[in-house]
Amino acid sequence: MKKRLLSVLLASGMVATTLVGCTAGGSGNKKVGVAMPTKDLQRWNQDGSNMESQLKAAGYDVDLQYASNDINTQVTQIENMISSGCDVLVIASIDGDSLGTVLDQAKNKNIPVIAYDRLIMNSDAVTYYATFDNYMVGTKQGQYIEEQLGLKDGKGPYNMEIFTGDPGDNNARFFYGGAMDVLNPYIDNGQIVVPSGQIEFDTVATANWASDAAQSRMEAIISSNYADGTVLDAVLCSNDSTAFGVTNALVANYEGNHDNYPIITGQDCDIANVKNMLAGKQSMSIFKDTRTLASKTVEMVDAILKGTQAPVNDTETYNNGKKVVPSYLCEPVFADVNNYEELLIKSGYYTADQLQ
Ligand code: BGC
């Protein structure tokens, strides 16, 4: 495989299936440690396997680990990656604030660190950050609710509830911030009402992004605020796992007693959520093509190890408390029932059968 062709394929984000099985292209036996948070959520499985196949195709050895959302497990896995001679670390953190000490070890051994999807906080050992534009994810979710409810035209008042993600995940604040910057003016002028009164980040956060936690909170909100027939018009959910829990609660405890079904946002285009979209139980999701994120990250790894320029398109937004981390932000895309075939099936992300 010619190196130029390889980099074109890497840049296109389509390398994963194309290159598996090819002979490595002269990167020696450098080893890349890839630490993923959990196998519980579909997207991290895709991220891990895309990273593994694309790194192998580029000629690297890969140590891929999943940590069952347990912080100590992730720290131990990273320690092992450092002691077993990884040349670069790619880390999707469970808790962005918990890796400072272990990353000091990486720094002492001059091992560069790429924060993958989630920023690692309060550590100057982070070399680059590869992610999607997280604020834009939230903006798109907020704008969807704004458009669907006709808020710009002055319509309302409408009832809305809010679910965001794990407080230890820096992304959650960007998703929440992006959406609330669109929606807060309508809360302030009364076009949106939040009957539960739960609006602040800490009260709407969901530990570990867990569906069952979102489901329990939604059930409690329904029984306290909507059991009397009050109509719920929209639920802002920062991602698909929270949307999934909210949907379960609504199907079991709301739908039967009300004539409407609310707008529900999401993110990731997980298979279960795309199925819910097709069944009218979730309104939209944000598609973040994990193949593209993996290919940008592999470009970063390659640049670090070859001493060339890494791809970076943002040097301002992501201050981790110790430094502004040079970042590459991929673009998140709006998805709903009207464009999912083009986005998800024709692009080869899923087969039509997977969405049956
Ligand atoms: C990711 C989302 C994901 C969430 C839960 C976030 O950091 O950016 O895509 O849904 O974590 O795993």
Tab-separated table of C-alpha atoms and ligand atoms in Angstrom:
chain	number	residue	atom	x	y	z
A	1	MET	CA	0.000	0.000	0.000
A	2	LYS	CA	1.512	3.282	-1.097
A	3	LYS	CA	1.796	5.772	1.734
A	4	ARG	CA	0.056	8.552	-0.225
A	5	LEU	CA	-2.932	6.376	-0.953
A	6	LEU	CA	-3.035	5.397	2.705
A	7	SER	CA	-3.159	9.001	3.859
A	8	VAL	CA	-5.887	9.830	1.348
A	9	LEU	CA	-7.907	6.920	2.658
A	10	LEU	CA	-7.221	7.926	6.245
A	11	ALA	CA	-8.337	11.462	5.493
A	12	SER	CA	-11.538	10.207	3.881
A	13	GLY	CA	-12.403	8.285	7.022
A	14	MET	CA	-13.173	5.195	4.988
A	15	VAL	CA	-10.020	3.287	5.662
A	16	ALA	CA	-11.318	0.843	8.258
A	17	THR	CA	-12.920	-1.718	6.015
A	18	THR	CA	-10.711	-0.921	3.048
A	19	LEU	CA	-7.376	-1.713	4.581
A	20	VAL	CA	-7.966	-4.476	7.081
A	21	GLY	CA	-5.752	-7.356	6.183
A	22	CYS	CA	-3.224	-5.345	4.193
A	23	THR	CA	0.441	-5.463	5.011
A	24	ALA	CA	1.612	-2.635	7.234
A	25	GLY	CA	3.139	0.344	5.520
A	26	GLY	CA	6.502	0.942	7.133
A	27	SER	CA	5.655	2.479	10.499
A	28	GLY	CA	7.843	-0.052	12.276
A	29	ASN	CA	6.517	-1.668	15.415
A	30	LYS	CA	5.461	1.388	17.334
A	31	LYS	CA	2.671	0.591	19.762
A	32	VAL	CA	-0.394	2.707	20.475
A	33	GLY	CA	-2.413	2.263	23.680
A	34	VAL	CA	-6.118	2.929	23.178
A	35	ALA	CA	-8.135	3.300	26.411
A	36	MET	CA	-11.917	3.283	25.942
A	37	PRO	CA	-14.433	3.871	28.747
A	38	THR	CA	-16.974	1.071	28.404
A	39	LYS	CA	-18.421	-1.592	26.156
A	40	ASP	CA	-21.912	-0.847	27.491
A	41	LEU	CA	-22.591	1.866	24.967
A	42	GLN	CA	-22.616	0.959	21.300
A	43	ARG	CA	-20.573	3.946	20.152
A	44	TRP	CA	-17.434	3.102	22.179
A	45	ASN	CA	-17.351	-0.385	20.654
A	46	GLN	CA	-17.374	1.224	17.225
A	47	ASP	CA	-14.757	3.779	18.275
A	48	GLY	CA	-12.494	1.034	19.633
A	49	SER	CA	-12.772	-1.219	16.626
A	50	ASN	CA	-12.341	1.653	14.160
A	51	MET	CA	-9.250	2.832	16.022
A	52	GLU	CA	-7.815	-0.669	16.170
A	53	SER	CA	-8.352	-1.451	12.492
A	54	GLN	CA	-7.188	1.938	11.247
A	55	LEU	CA	-4.064	1.936	13.441
A	56	LYS	CA	-3.190	-1.602	12.360
A	57	ALA	CA	-3.726	-0.628	8.735
A	58	ALA	CA	-1.261	2.220	9.270
A	59	GLY	CA	1.298	-0.249	10.573
A	60	TYR	CA	1.031	0.144	14.339
A	61	ASP	CA	0.611	-2.405	17.096
A	62	VAL	CA	-2.425	-1.689	19.234
A	63	ASP	CA	-3.232	-2.295	22.897
A	64	LEU	CA	-7.013	-1.671	23.088
A	65	GLN	CA	-8.648	-1.719	26.530
A	66	TYR	CA	-12.160	-1.110	27.868
A	67	ALA	CA	-12.655	-0.178	31.532
A	68	SER	CA	-16.341	-0.983	32.311
A	69	ASN	CA	-16.854	2.675	33.281
A	70	ASP	CA	-14.638	2.094	36.326
A	71	ILE	CA	-12.112	4.869	36.918
A	72	ASN	CA	-9.564	2.732	38.809
A	73	THR	CA	-9.647	0.087	36.091
A	74	GLN	CA	-8.931	2.741	33.486
A	75	VAL	CA	-6.028	4.142	35.530
A	76	THR	CA	-4.523	0.638	35.888
A	77	GLN	CA	-4.931	-0.024	32.174
A	78	ILE	CA	-3.102	3.206	31.336
A	79	GLU	CA	-0.316	2.374	33.822
A	80	ASN	CA	0.102	-0.969	32.061
A	81	MET	CA	0.190	0.722	28.658
A	82	ILE	CA	2.960	3.006	29.909
A	83	SER	CA	5.005	0.221	31.481
A	84	SER	CA	4.580	-2.115	28.518
A	85	GLY	CA	6.163	0.415	26.178
A	86	CYS	CA	3.327	2.146	24.311
A	87	ASP	CA	4.678	5.014	22.223
A	88	VAL	CA	1.458	7.074	22.173
A	89	LEU	CA	-1.685	6.936	24.312
A	90	VAL	CA	-5.175	7.597	22.974
A	91	ILE	CA	-7.626	7.971	25.849
A	92	ALA	CA	-11.397	8.393	26.000
A	93	SER	CA	-11.615	9.145	29.709
A	94	ILE	CA	-14.335	7.972	32.065
A	95	ASP	CA	-13.799	10.917	34.381
A	96	GLY	CA	-11.773	13.718	32.863
A	97	ASP	CA	-10.440	14.800	36.244
A	98	SER	CA	-9.037	11.477	37.427
A	99	LEU	CA	-6.078	10.878	35.153
A	100	GLY	CA	-3.645	13.610	36.253
A	101	THR	CA	-1.384	11.347	38.306
A	102	VAL	CA	-1.138	8.505	35.796
A	103	LEU	CA	-0.520	10.976	32.981
A	104	ASP	CA	2.398	12.455	34.944
A	105	GLN	CA	4.006	9.031	34.479
A	106	ALA	CA	3.397	9.278	30.737
A	107	LYS	CA	4.897	12.741	30.669
A	108	ASN	CA	7.988	11.590	32.563
A	109	LYS	CA	8.514	8.963	29.879
A	110	ASN	CA	7.812	11.446	27.059
A	111	ILE	CA	4.780	9.510	25.888
A	112	PRO	CA	2.396	11.830	24.027
A	113	VAL	CA	-1.291	11.648	24.951
A	114	ILE	CA	-4.279	12.259	22.680
A	115	ALA	CA	-7.575	12.908	24.452
A	116	TYR	CA	-10.170	11.077	22.382
A	117	ASP	CA	-13.692	12.525	22.203
A	118	ARG	CA	-13.584	13.665	25.879
A	119	LEU	CA	-11.094	16.224	27.133
A	120	ILE	CA	-8.771	15.134	29.937
A	121	MET	CA	-8.818	17.883	32.539
A	122	ASN	CA	-6.160	19.462	34.747
A	123	SER	CA	-3.178	17.780	33.169
A	124	ASP	CA	-0.451	19.373	31.081
A	125	ALA	CA	0.424	15.928	29.680
A	126	VAL	CA	-2.329	16.130	27.049
A	127	THR	CA	-0.764	16.756	23.628
A	128	TYR	CA	-3.838	16.911	21.372
A	129	TYR	CA	-7.599	16.542	21.561
A	130	ALA	CA	-9.649	14.894	18.787
A	131	THR	CA	-13.393	15.269	19.107
A	132	PHE	CA	-16.590	16.510	17.525
A	133	ASP	CA	-17.699	20.094	17.966
A	134	ASN	CA	-19.473	19.428	21.241
A	135	TYR	CA	-20.992	22.885	21.618
A	136	MET	CA	-22.424	22.556	18.099
A	137	VAL	CA	-24.044	19.236	19.100
A	138	GLY	CA	-25.950	21.068	21.841
A	139	THR	CA	-26.759	24.011	19.572
A	140	LYS	CA	-28.308	21.688	16.986
A	141	GLN	CA	-30.407	19.961	19.639
A	142	GLY	CA	-31.619	23.297	21.026
A	143	GLN	CA	-32.363	24.672	17.552
A	144	TYR	CA	-34.374	21.576	16.713
A	145	ILE	CA	-36.678	22.169	19.684
A	146	GLU	CA	-36.817	25.885	18.826
A	147	GLU	CA	-37.896	25.125	15.251
A	148	GLN	CA	-40.323	22.316	16.000
A	149	LEU	CA	-42.148	24.358	18.627
A	150	GLY	CA	-42.151	27.557	16.541
A	151	LEU	CA	-40.485	29.484	19.347
A	152	LYS	CA	-39.021	32.110	17.015
A	153	ASP	CA	-42.592	32.897	15.948
A	154	GLY	CA	-43.539	33.554	19.556
A	155	LYS	CA	-45.503	30.317	20.072
A	156	GLY	CA	-45.948	28.786	23.529
A	157	PRO	CA	-45.982	28.353	26.404
A	158	TYR	CA	-44.699	24.796	26.059
A	159	ASN	CA	-43.599	22.339	28.739
A	160	MET	CA	-40.104	20.923	28.492
A	161	GLU	CA	-37.805	18.739	30.643
A	162	ILE	CA	-34.024	18.477	30.468
A	163	PHE	CA	-31.605	15.510	30.674
A	164	THR	CA	-27.877	15.855	30.197
A	165	GLY	CA	-24.873	13.629	30.873
A	166	ASP	CA	-22.225	12.709	33.404
A	167	PRO	CA	-20.781	15.626	35.391
A	168	GLY	CA	-17.280	14.084	35.123
A	169	ASP	CA	-17.470	14.257	31.319
A	170	ASN	CA	-16.416	17.698	30.104
A	171	ASN	CA	-18.497	17.166	26.949
A	172	ALA	CA	-21.717	17.139	28.965
A	173	ARG	CA	-21.238	20.824	29.878
A	174	PHE	CA	-20.669	21.714	26.216
A	175	PHE	CA	-23.779	19.819	25.067
A	176	TYR	CA	-25.864	21.375	27.837
A	177	GLY	CA	-24.348	24.831	27.260
A	178	GLY	CA	-24.897	24.744	23.488
A	179	ALA	CA	-28.555	23.740	23.851
A	180	MET	CA	-29.351	26.017	26.770
A	181	ASP	CA	-27.847	29.039	25.047
A	182	VAL	CA	-30.580	28.546	22.428
A	183	LEU	CA	-33.379	27.664	24.869
A	184	ASN	CA	-32.708	29.845	27.931
A	185	PRO	CA	-34.156	33.035	26.394
A	186	TYR	CA	-37.458	31.184	25.902
A	187	ILE	CA	-37.396	29.946	29.499
A	188	ASP	CA	-36.746	33.517	30.608
A	189	ASN	CA	-39.654	34.943	28.590
A	190	GLY	CA	-42.073	32.156	29.534
A	191	GLN	CA	-42.443	30.500	26.093
A	192	ILE	CA	-40.850	27.421	27.659
A	193	VAL	CA	-41.858	26.227	31.105
A	194	VAL	CA	-40.004	23.471	32.963
A	195	PRO	CA	-42.700	22.105	35.302
A	196	SER	CA	-40.253	20.010	37.368
A	197	GLY	CA	-38.184	23.146	38.021
A	198	GLN	CA	-35.082	21.046	37.227
A	199	ILE	CA	-32.985	23.265	34.986
A	200	GLU	CA	-29.484	23.729	36.413
A	201	PHE	CA	-26.714	21.468	35.096
A	202	ASP	CA	-26.227	19.616	38.386
A	203	THR	CA	-29.916	18.783	38.748
A	204	VAL	CA	-30.292	17.520	35.165
A	205	ALA	CA	-26.989	15.580	34.970
A	206	THR	CA	-27.126	11.774	34.557
A	207	ALA	CA	-24.387	9.778	36.303
A	208	ASN	CA	-22.489	7.630	33.789
A	209	TRP	CA	-25.002	8.679	31.132
A	210	ALA	CA	-27.018	5.673	32.336
A	211	SER	CA	-30.351	4.935	30.648
A	212	ASP	CA	-31.884	3.470	33.804
A	213	ALA	CA	-30.998	6.596	35.812
A	214	ALA	CA	-32.610	8.797	33.141
A	215	GLN	CA	-35.633	6.505	33.102
A	216	SER	CA	-36.113	6.692	36.897
A	217	ARG	CA	-35.784	10.465	36.900
A	218	MET	CA	-38.283	10.793	34.048
A	219	GLU	CA	-40.717	8.472	35.847
A	220	ALA	CA	-40.490	10.601	38.988
A	221	ILE	CA	-41.011	13.791	36.960
A	222	ILE	CA	-44.049	12.304	35.200
A	223	SER	CA	-45.704	11.244	38.439
A	224	SER	CA	-45.084	14.606	40.138
A	225	ASN	CA	-45.864	16.920	37.231
A	226	TYR	CA	-47.743	15.210	34.398
A	227	ALA	CA	-49.983	12.570	36.028
A	228	ASP	CA	-52.863	15.099	36.067
A	229	GLY	CA	-52.875	15.279	32.257
A	230	THR	CA	-50.427	18.182	31.933
A	231	VAL	CA	-48.926	17.972	28.462
A	232	LEU	CA	-45.186	17.493	27.988
A	233	ASP	CA	-44.077	19.060	24.706
A	234	ALA	CA	-40.342	18.414	24.562
A	235	VAL	CA	-37.499	16.644	26.322
A	236	LEU	CA	-34.000	17.897	25.681
A	237	CYS	CA	-31.774	14.808	25.955
A	238	SER	CA	-28.056	15.309	25.404
A	239	ASN	CA	-27.496	11.834	23.976
A	240	ASP	CA	-29.115	8.591	22.948
A	241	SER	CA	-28.581	6.653	26.179
A	242	THR	CA	-30.455	9.308	28.171
A	243	ALA	CA	-33.079	9.573	25.407
A	244	PHE	CA	-33.536	5.804	25.568
A	245	GLY	CA	-34.329	5.902	29.309
A	246	VAL	CA	-36.655	8.875	28.870
A	247	THR	CA	-38.475	7.107	26.025
A	248	ASN	CA	-38.979	3.987	28.140
A	249	ALA	CA	-40.525	6.082	30.908
A	250	LEU	CA	-42.797	7.941	28.486
A	251	VAL	CA	-43.989	4.811	26.719
A	252	ALA	CA	-44.806	3.130	30.042
A	253	ASN	CA	-46.202	6.056	32.026
A	254	TYR	CA	-47.173	8.972	29.804
A	255	GLU	CA	-48.263	7.925	26.337
A	256	GLY	CA	-51.364	6.010	27.460
A	257	ASN	CA	-52.787	8.975	29.416
A	258	HIS	CA	-52.059	11.779	26.956
A	259	ASP	CA	-52.988	12.547	23.354
A	260	ASN	CA	-49.555	13.787	22.381
A	261	TYR	CA	-46.017	12.436	22.415
A	262	PRO	CA	-43.213	14.939	23.053
A	263	ILE	CA	-40.256	15.925	20.900
A	264	ILE	CA	-37.155	14.070	22.119
A	265	THR	CA	-33.604	14.897	21.048
A	266	GLY	CA	-30.578	12.591	21.110
A	267	GLN	CA	-27.023	12.032	19.950
A	268	ASP	CA	-24.962	9.124	18.517
A	269	CYS	CA	-27.506	7.417	16.253
A	270	ASP	CA	-27.268	4.232	18.310
A	271	ILE	CA	-29.156	1.410	16.629
A	272	ALA	CA	-31.812	1.183	19.355
A	273	ASN	CA	-32.434	4.917	19.054
A	274	VAL	CA	-32.608	4.924	15.267
A	275	LYS	CA	-35.227	2.185	15.639
A	276	ASN	CA	-37.074	4.436	18.109
A	277	MET	CA	-36.873	7.278	15.579
A	278	LEU	CA	-38.399	5.058	12.917
A	279	ALA	CA	-41.137	4.088	15.386
A	280	GLY	CA	-41.858	7.758	16.209
A	281	LYS	CA	-40.531	7.492	19.774
A	282	GLN	CA	-37.507	9.769	19.341
A	283	SER	CA	-37.487	12.805	17.070
A	284	MET	CA	-33.873	13.258	16.061
A	285	SER	CA	-30.319	12.323	16.867
A	286	ILE	CA	-26.933	13.802	16.125
A	287	PHE	CA	-24.749	11.612	13.922
A	288	LYS	CA	-21.066	11.603	14.841
A	289	ASP	CA	-19.320	9.328	12.369
A	290	THR	CA	-16.849	7.424	14.537
A	291	ARG	CA	-14.904	6.428	11.405
A	292	THR	CA	-14.047	10.075	10.815
A	293	LEU	CA	-12.986	10.662	14.413
A	294	ALA	CA	-10.810	7.551	14.335
A	295	SER	CA	-9.164	8.595	11.088
A	296	LYS	CA	-8.364	12.088	12.422
A	297	THR	CA	-6.918	10.527	15.551
A	298	VAL	CA	-4.790	8.122	13.513
A	299	GLU	CA	-3.523	11.113	11.523
A	300	MET	CA	-2.522	12.723	14.827
A	301	VAL	CA	-0.738	9.568	15.984
A	302	ASP	CA	1.049	9.347	12.661
A	303	ALA	CA	2.130	12.991	12.782
A	304	ILE	CA	3.406	12.670	16.347
A	305	LEU	CA	5.455	9.571	15.558
A	306	LYS	CA	6.785	10.914	12.273
A	307	GLY	CA	7.424	14.423	13.555
A	308	THR	CA	5.088	16.065	11.052
A	309	GLN	CA	2.218	18.543	11.485
A	310	ALA	CA	-0.836	17.077	13.248
A	311	PRO	CA	-4.296	18.147	12.027
A	312	VAL	CA	-5.663	20.873	14.326
A	313	ASN	CA	-8.524	23.282	13.629
A	314	ASP	CA	-9.172	24.801	17.066
A	315	THR	CA	-6.574	26.301	19.375
A	316	GLU	CA	-8.917	28.304	21.622
A	317	THR	CA	-11.928	26.419	22.907
A	318	TYR	CA	-10.623	23.551	24.996
A	319	ASN	CA	-8.823	24.801	28.080
A	320	ASN	CA	-8.376	21.852	30.421
A	321	GLY	CA	-7.396	23.963	33.417
A	322	LYS	CA	-3.653	23.605	32.722
A	323	LYS	CA	-3.434	24.484	29.046
A	324	VAL	CA	-5.477	25.132	25.939
A	325	VAL	CA	-5.233	21.783	24.189
A	326	PRO	CA	-4.806	21.998	20.380
A	327	SER	CA	-7.859	20.245	19.012
A	328	TYR	CA	-9.405	18.852	15.887
A	329	LEU	CA	-13.185	19.219	15.917
A	330	CYS	CA	-15.132	17.034	13.493
A	331	GLU	CA	-18.546	18.233	12.423
A	332	PRO	CA	-21.644	16.672	13.976
A	333	VAL	CA	-24.591	16.140	11.638
A	334	PHE	CA	-28.340	16.323	12.236
A	335	ALA	CA	-30.184	13.017	11.668
A	336	ASP	CA	-33.868	12.138	11.555
A	337	VAL	CA	-36.266	9.829	9.711
A	338	ASN	CA	-35.887	11.860	6.529
A	339	ASN	CA	-32.128	11.584	6.072
A	340	TYR	CA	-31.113	8.457	8.035
A	341	GLU	CA	-30.968	6.242	4.947
A	342	GLU	CA	-28.485	8.526	3.226
A	343	LEU	CA	-26.436	9.179	6.361
A	344	LEU	CA	-26.424	5.801	8.014
A	345	ILE	CA	-27.125	3.132	5.410
A	346	LYS	CA	-25.774	4.498	2.133
A	347	SER	CA	-22.591	5.607	3.908
A	348	GLY	CA	-22.065	2.001	5.069
A	349	TYR	CA	-22.295	2.872	8.769
A	350	TYR	CA	-25.119	0.374	9.296
A	351	THR	CA	-26.768	-2.206	7.095
A	352	ALA	CA	-30.492	-1.852	6.488
A	353	ASP	CA	-30.944	-5.157	8.362
A	354	GLN	CA	-29.398	-3.768	11.531
A	355	LEU	CA	-32.135	-1.149	11.679
A	356	GLN	CA	-35.028	-3.623	11.167
B	1	BGC	C1	-19.854	11.385	23.980
B	1	BGC	C2	-21.236	11.026	23.496
B	1	BGC	C3	-21.766	9.849	24.303
B	1	BGC	C4	-21.603	10.069	25.800
B	1	BGC	C5	-21.960	8.849	26.604
B	1	BGC	C6	-19.880	11.626	25.466
B	1	BGC	O1	-18.633	11.998	25.924
B	1	BGC	O2	-19.367	12.526	23.284
B	1	BGC	O3	-21.197	10.712	22.132
B	1	BGC	O4	-23.115	9.663	24.033
B	1	BGC	O5	-20.282	10.436	26.107
B	1	BGC	O6	-21.077	7.814	26.374
